[in-house]
Coordinates of C-alpha atoms in Angstrom, one line a residue:
Chain A
X1 CA -171.5 -153.3 -101.2
X2 CA -175.4 -152.5 -102.1
X3 CA -176.0 -149.0 -103.7
X4 CA -176.2 -148.0 -100.6
X5 CA -173.3 -147.8 -99.4
X6 CA -171.9 -147.3 -102.8
X7 CA -174.0 -143.6 -103.9
X8 CA -172.0 -141.3 -101.3
X9 CA -169.1 -142.9 -102.1
X10 CA -169.5 -141.9 -105.9
X11 CA -168.4 -138.0 -105.6
X12 CA -165.3 -138.8 -104.0
X13 CA -164.9 -141.8 -106.7
X14 CA -165.2 -139.1 -109.7
X15 CA -162.1 -137.3 -107.8
X16 CA -160.4 -139.9 -107.6
X17 CA -159.9 -139.4 -103.3
X18 CA -160.5 -142.8 -102.3
X19 CA -158.0 -145.1 -101.1
X20 CA -157.7 -147.7 -103.1
X21 CA -159.7 -150.5 -101.5
X22 CA -162.8 -148.1 -101.2
X23 CA -162.2 -147.6 -105.2
X24 CA -161.8 -151.0 -105.5
X25 CA -165.3 -151.8 -103.4
X26 CA -166.8 -149.3 -105.4
X27 CA -165.5 -149.7 -109.5
X28 CA -166.4 -153.9 -108.3
X29 CA -170.1 -152.6 -107.7
X30 CA -170.4 -150.0 -111.0
X31 CA -169.6 -153.3 -113.2
X32 CA -172.7 -154.7 -112.0
X33 CA -175.0 -152.0 -111.0
X34 CA -176.6 -150.0 -113.9
X35 CA -178.9 -147.4 -111.9
X36 CA -174.9 -146.4 -109.6
X37 CA -173.3 -146.3 -113.4
X38 CA -175.9 -143.9 -113.9
X39 CA -175.3 -141.7 -111.3
X40 CA -171.9 -141.7 -112.3
X41 CA -172.1 -140.3 -115.7
X42 CA -174.0 -138.1 -114.4
X43 CA -172.2 -136.5 -112.1
X44 CA -169.8 -137.0 -114.8
X45 CA -171.8 -134.7 -117.3
X46 CA -172.4 -131.6 -114.7
X47 CA -168.7 -131.9 -114.2
X48 CA -168.3 -131.1 -117.5
X49 CA -171.3 -128.5 -117.7
X50 CA -170.0 -126.7 -115.0
X51 CA -166.5 -126.6 -116.9
X52 CA -168.1 -125.6 -119.4
X53 CA -168.8 -121.6 -118.2
X54 CA -166.6 -119.6 -120.2
X55 CA -164.1 -118.2 -118.2
X56 CA -163.5 -114.5 -118.1
X57 CA -160.6 -112.4 -119.3
X58 CA -158.7 -109.0 -117.3
X59 CA -159.8 -106.5 -119.1
X60 CA -156.8 -104.4 -119.9
X61 CA -158.7 -101.1 -117.9
X62 CA -159.9 -103.4 -115.2
X63 CA -155.7 -104.0 -114.4
X64 CA -154.8 -100.3 -115.2
X65 CA -157.4 -99.7 -112.2
X66 CA -155.7 -101.9 -110.0
X67 CA -151.8 -100.8 -110.4
X68 CA -153.1 -97.3 -110.0
X69 CA -154.7 -97.9 -106.8
X70 CA -152.1 -100.2 -105.6
X71 CA -149.5 -97.5 -106.6
X72 CA -151.4 -95.0 -104.8
X73 CA -151.9 -97.3 -101.3
X74 CA -148.1 -98.7 -102.0
X75 CA -147.3 -94.8 -100.4
X76 CA -149.3 -95.3 -97.6
X77 CA -147.3 -98.4 -96.9
X78 CA -143.9 -97.1 -97.4
X79 CA -145.2 -93.8 -95.0
X80 CA -147.4 -96.4 -93.0
X81 CA -149.1 -93.9 -90.3
X82 CA -148.7 -93.4 -86.6
X83 CA -149.3 -95.6 -83.6
X84 CA -152.2 -92.7 -82.8
X85 CA -153.3 -92.1 -86.3
X86 CA -153.7 -96.1 -86.8
X87 CA -155.3 -96.0 -83.7
X88 CA -157.6 -93.1 -84.8
X89 CA -159.3 -94.3 -88.1
X90 CA -159.7 -98.1 -86.5
X91 CA -161.2 -96.9 -83.5
X92 CA -163.2 -93.7 -84.7
X93 CA -165.5 -93.4 -81.7
X94 CA -163.4 -94.4 -78.6
X95 CA -160.3 -91.8 -80.1
X96 CA -163.2 -89.4 -80.0
X97 CA -165.1 -90.1 -76.7
X98 CA -161.5 -89.9 -75.4
X99 CA -160.6 -87.4 -76.9
X100 CA -163.9 -85.7 -75.2
X101 CA -163.3 -86.8 -71.8
X102 CA -160.2 -85.4 -72.2
X103 CA -161.8 -81.7 -73.0
X104 CA -164.0 -82.1 -70.1
X105 CA -161.8 -83.5 -67.8
X106 CA -159.5 -80.4 -68.8
X107 CA -162.5 -77.7 -68.5
X108 CA -163.3 -79.0 -65.0
X109 CA -159.8 -78.7 -63.7
X110 CA -160.0 -74.9 -65.1
X111 CA -163.2 -74.4 -63.7
X112 CA -161.8 -75.5 -60.4
X113 CA -158.5 -73.5 -60.8
X114 CA -160.9 -70.2 -60.7
X115 CA -163.2 -71.1 -57.7
X116 CA -162.4 -70.4 -54.4
X117 CA -160.1 -73.2 -52.5
X118 CA -161.5 -75.1 -50.2
X119 CA -159.8 -74.2 -45.9
X120 CA -159.9 -76.9 -43.6
X121 CA -161.0 -76.7 -40.3
X122 CA -157.8 -76.1 -38.8
X123 CA -156.9 -73.1 -40.8
X124 CA -160.7 -71.8 -39.7
X125 CA -159.2 -72.0 -35.8
X126 CA -156.0 -70.9 -36.8
X127 CA -156.9 -68.0 -38.2
X128 CA -159.9 -66.6 -35.9
X129 CA -157.4 -66.8 -32.9
X130 CA -155.7 -64.3 -35.1
X131 CA -157.9 -62.1 -35.1
X132 CA -158.7 -62.2 -31.5
X133 CA -155.7 -61.6 -30.4
X134 CA -155.4 -58.5 -32.6
X135 CA -158.8 -57.3 -30.8
X136 CA -158.4 -54.9 -28.0
X137 CA -160.1 -56.5 -24.7
X138 CA -161.3 -52.8 -23.3
X139 CA -162.1 -51.6 -26.7
X140 CA -166.2 -53.2 -26.9
X141 CA -166.8 -51.7 -23.3
X142 CA -165.8 -48.6 -25.1
X143 CA -167.4 -49.1 -27.7
X144 CA -170.6 -49.8 -26.0
X145 CA -170.3 -46.2 -23.9
X146 CA -169.9 -44.5 -26.6
X147 CA -173.0 -45.8 -27.8
X148 CA -174.7 -45.2 -25.2
X149 CA -174.5 -41.5 -23.5
X150 CA -175.4 -40.2 -20.5
X151 CA -178.8 -38.8 -21.9
X152 CA -179.7 -42.0 -22.5
X153 CA -179.5 -43.3 -19.0
X154 CA -183.1 -43.4 -17.6
X155 CA -183.8 -41.0 -14.9
X156 CA -185.1 -43.5 -12.3
X157 CA -181.9 -45.7 -13.1
X158 CA -180.4 -42.2 -10.9
X159 CA -182.8 -42.1 -8.2
X160 CA -182.1 -45.9 -7.3
X161 CA -178.6 -45.1 -7.8
X162 CA -178.7 -42.2 -4.9
X163 CA -181.5 -44.4 -2.6
X164 CA -178.7 -46.9 -2.5
X165 CA -176.5 -44.2 -1.6
X166 CA -179.0 -43.3 1.5
X167 CA -179.2 -46.0 1.8
X168 CA -175.3 -46.4 2.6
X169 CA -175.2 -43.4 4.0
X170 CA -177.7 -44.1 7.6
X171 CA -176.5 -47.6 8.2
X172 CA -173.6 -46.0 8.3
Chain B
X1 CA -143.5 -112.9 -104.8
X2 CA -140.1 -112.0 -102.8
X3 CA -139.7 -108.8 -105.3
X4 CA -143.4 -108.2 -104.6
X5 CA -143.1 -108.1 -101.1
X6 CA -139.9 -106.2 -100.7
X7 CA -142.2 -103.4 -102.8
X8 CA -141.4 -103.8 -105.8
X9 CA -144.6 -102.3 -108.3
X10 CA -143.2 -104.1 -111.0
X11 CA -143.4 -107.5 -109.8
X12 CA -147.0 -106.8 -108.1
X13 CA -147.9 -106.6 -112.0
X14 CA -146.3 -109.8 -113.2
X15 CA -148.4 -111.7 -109.8
X16 CA -151.2 -110.5 -111.4
X17 CA -150.6 -111.1 -114.8
X18 CA -150.0 -114.8 -113.3
X19 CA -152.9 -115.2 -110.8
X20 CA -155.2 -112.9 -111.4
X21 CA -157.1 -114.6 -114.0
X22 CA -157.1 -117.6 -111.6
X23 CA -158.7 -115.1 -109.1
X24 CA -161.3 -113.7 -111.2
X25 CA -162.6 -116.6 -112.8
X26 CA -163.4 -117.8 -109.0
X27 CA -165.2 -114.9 -107.9
X28 CA -166.7 -114.6 -111.5
X29 CA -168.4 -118.1 -111.1
X30 CA -169.5 -117.1 -107.7
X31 CA -171.2 -113.9 -108.3
X32 CA -173.0 -113.0 -111.0
X33 CA -172.8 -109.1 -110.9
X34 CA -169.7 -107.6 -113.1
X35 CA -169.0 -104.4 -111.1
X36 CA -168.9 -106.2 -107.6
X37 CA -167.0 -109.3 -109.2
X38 CA -164.2 -106.8 -110.4
X39 CA -163.9 -104.8 -107.2
X40 CA -163.9 -107.9 -105.3
X41 CA -160.9 -109.1 -107.7
X42 CA -159.3 -105.5 -107.4
X43 CA -159.7 -105.8 -103.0
X44 CA -158.1 -109.3 -103.2
X45 CA -155.0 -108.2 -104.5
X46 CA -155.1 -104.7 -102.5
X47 CA -155.7 -106.3 -99.4
X48 CA -152.7 -109.7 -100.6
X49 CA -150.5 -106.6 -100.5
X50 CA -151.5 -104.9 -97.6
X51 CA -150.8 -108.4 -95.7
X52 CA -147.8 -109.8 -97.9
X53 CA -145.2 -109.8 -94.9
X54 CA -147.7 -112.0 -93.6
X55 CA -147.5 -114.7 -96.0
X56 CA -144.6 -117.3 -95.8
X57 CA -144.0 -118.1 -98.9
X58 CA -143.5 -121.8 -99.6
X59 CA -139.7 -123.2 -100.6
X60 CA -138.5 -126.4 -101.5
X61 CA -137.5 -127.3 -98.2
X62 CA -140.5 -126.7 -96.3
X63 CA -142.6 -129.4 -98.3
X64 CA -146.1 -129.3 -97.3
X65 CA -145.7 -126.0 -94.6
X66 CA -147.5 -123.2 -95.9
X67 CA -149.9 -122.3 -98.4
X68 CA -149.4 -121.6 -102.0
X69 CA -149.2 -117.8 -103.0
X70 CA -152.4 -118.8 -105.2
X71 CA -153.9 -120.2 -101.9
X72 CA -153.1 -117.9 -100.2
X73 CA -154.8 -115.7 -102.9
X74 CA -158.0 -117.7 -103.4
X75 CA -158.7 -117.8 -99.5
X76 CA -158.4 -113.7 -99.8
X77 CA -161.1 -114.3 -102.7
X78 CA -163.0 -116.6 -101.3
X79 CA -163.3 -114.8 -98.0
X80 CA -164.4 -111.5 -99.4
X81 CA -166.6 -113.7 -102.0
X82 CA -168.5 -115.2 -99.1
X83 CA -168.9 -111.6 -97.0
X84 CA -170.2 -110.6 -99.9
X85 CA -172.8 -113.4 -100.3
X86 CA -173.7 -113.3 -96.8
X87 CA -174.1 -109.7 -96.8
X88 CA -176.3 -109.4 -100.0
X89 CA -178.2 -112.5 -99.1
X90 CA -179.4 -110.7 -95.3
X91 CA -180.2 -107.4 -97.1
X92 CA -182.4 -109.6 -100.0
X93 CA -183.8 -111.1 -96.2
X94 CA -185.6 -107.5 -96.0
X95 CA -185.6 -106.3 -99.5
X96 CA -188.8 -106.0 -101.7
X97 CA -187.8 -108.3 -104.0
X98 CA -188.1 -111.1 -101.3
X99 CA -191.6 -110.4 -101.0
X100 CA -192.7 -110.9 -104.1
X101 CA -193.7 -114.1 -105.5
X102 CA -190.9 -115.8 -107.2
X103 CA -191.7 -118.1 -110.9
X104 CA -190.6 -121.8 -110.3
X105 CA -187.5 -121.4 -112.6
X106 CA -186.4 -118.1 -110.7
X107 CA -182.6 -118.5 -109.3
X108 CA -182.3 -117.2 -106.5
X109 CA -180.0 -114.7 -108.4
X110 CA -182.3 -111.9 -109.5
X111 CA -179.4 -110.3 -112.4
X112 CA -178.7 -111.4 -115.5
X113 CA -175.8 -112.7 -116.6
X114 CA -174.2 -112.1 -119.5
X115 CA -171.5 -114.6 -120.6
X116 CA -168.4 -112.9 -122.8
X117 CA -169.7 -113.2 -126.7
X118 CA -166.4 -114.8 -127.3
X119 CA -168.1 -117.9 -129.2
X120 CA -167.6 -118.2 -132.8
X121 CA -170.8 -120.2 -134.3
X122 CA -173.8 -118.2 -133.2
X123 CA -176.0 -121.5 -133.5
X124 CA -173.3 -122.7 -131.4
X125 CA -173.7 -119.1 -129.2
X126 CA -177.5 -119.9 -128.6
X127 CA -177.0 -123.5 -127.6
X128 CA -174.2 -122.6 -125.2
X129 CA -176.3 -119.4 -123.6
X130 CA -178.9 -121.4 -122.7
X131 CA -176.5 -123.8 -121.1
X132 CA -174.6 -121.4 -119.6
X133 CA -177.9 -120.2 -118.4
X134 CA -179.2 -123.5 -117.0
X135 CA -175.6 -124.0 -114.6
X136 CA -175.6 -121.0 -113.8
X137 CA -178.7 -121.1 -112.4
X138 CA -178.1 -124.7 -110.7
X139 CA -175.6 -123.3 -108.9
X140 CA -177.1 -120.0 -107.7
X141 CA -179.5 -122.6 -106.0
X142 CA -176.7 -123.8 -103.6
X143 CA -175.8 -122.1 -99.9
X144 CA -172.6 -120.0 -101.1
X145 CA -170.3 -122.4 -99.0
X146 CA -171.3 -125.6 -100.9
X147 CA -171.1 -123.5 -104.7
X148 CA -167.6 -122.1 -103.2
X149 CA -166.3 -125.7 -103.1
X150 CA -168.1 -126.6 -105.9
X151 CA -166.6 -124.3 -108.2
X152 CA -162.7 -125.1 -106.6
X153 CA -163.1 -128.7 -107.6
X154 CA -164.8 -129.0 -110.7
X155 CA -163.7 -125.6 -112.5
X156 CA -160.7 -124.9 -110.8
X157 CA -159.5 -128.4 -110.5
X158 CA -158.2 -127.9 -106.6
X159 CA -157.4 -131.0 -104.4
X160 CA -159.5 -131.0 -101.7
X161 CA -156.7 -130.7 -99.5
X162 CA -156.2 -127.1 -101.3
X163 CA -160.0 -126.2 -101.2
X164 CA -159.5 -127.4 -96.8
X165 CA -156.6 -125.2 -96.8
X166 CA -158.3 -122.3 -98.4
X167 CA -161.9 -122.6 -96.1
X168 CA -160.4 -123.7 -93.4
X169 CA -162.3 -127.0 -93.0
X170 CA -160.9 -130.6 -92.1
X171 CA -161.1 -132.3 -95.7
X172 CA -163.9 -134.6 -94.4
X173 CA -166.0 -131.6 -94.2
X174 CA -165.2 -131.3 -98.3
X175 CA -165.8 -133.9 -99.1
X176 CA -169.2 -134.0 -98.1
X177 CA -170.4 -131.1 -98.7
X178 CA -168.9 -131.6 -102.2
X179 CA -170.7 -134.8 -102.3
X180 CA -173.9 -133.1 -101.3
X181 CA -173.3 -130.1 -103.5
X182 CA -173.0 -132.3 -106.5
X183 CA -176.0 -133.8 -105.8
X184 CA -178.3 -130.7 -104.7
X185 CA -176.6 -129.2 -108.1
X186 CA -178.0 -132.4 -110.0
X187 CA -181.7 -132.2 -109.0
X188 CA -181.8 -128.3 -109.6
X189 CA -180.5 -129.0 -113.2
X190 CA -183.5 -131.7 -113.3
X191 CA -186.0 -129.5 -112.2
X192 CA -185.1 -127.2 -114.7
X193 CA -185.1 -129.8 -117.6
X194 CA -188.4 -131.0 -116.5
X195 CA -189.5 -127.4 -116.4
X196 CA -188.3 -127.2 -120.0
X197 CA -190.4 -130.1 -120.9
X198 CA -193.1 -128.8 -119.7
X199 CA -192.8 -125.4 -121.2

């Protein structure tokens, strides 16, 4: 084994994570190679440096804070919110959008209820027929007659009428 | 665990006492800001409680099936921590401080680490404080995912298989990333020593 092959294996060698065969190869190389042995020592020293970092203890007040936080959440867990409640909290924008859309739809619906209803063409035709049926056919002529009294008829029309009458008599 | 799952407050308190320190130390070795560390620690346990119903406890008959409870907690904690570091990384990209020229020996993280002053000897305290700062600065120079793996391996002493299960990556990835992280850490520590020699 050469140094180039050995060096990448030093880290797993330190962790005893090599197969027994690889372990033996590295071990036999280390007995002959000072460079790789020094590198391994360096890795071991750095490990010790990290392990030397002081361990922190849990401050009592931190533990107390956590337990009170958990206590308050526990009631929420025991009484889980309804599906709608959860949905609302997980998708606030979507929920708001849905509610806004529903409100707009309702408004539109009620607005349409107030507006005059649409009438189909057939309904218009039938109602017109009914209307025509109620009318007196002579009413139009009577109305014209009322609107056009005798004095409104020009004199020349009487003359034409009398001329025509005379001509008819002569022919007779 | 089963009692906590059934909603017993006391049982949950026992779980916090049993695993709380390990989780706190994992987060603490990733992030220096103590307030954020404590927030993430609390959030880890709150999420764990909320999702206890999804956790299938490992029984002796199951063998390797399912993660151990502490691994499951580590998974929640590591996800929260990495999310926080990514978020801070993104924010840092656009922050004013990112425009400031960084001194060569300044670490990526600009918060000052304040290690707990529980060392008995004053000289030892000073020496260790300096070393601690050096190691933390070197750790900070690693990518968050690599740092997480290295902390899990070196500090928490977790085997590759468990790290792979927690971070949901293949074992081969864990092995190669830990090797590269160690190499980067070595270089970072060497740089600091050379600066100190020059200084």
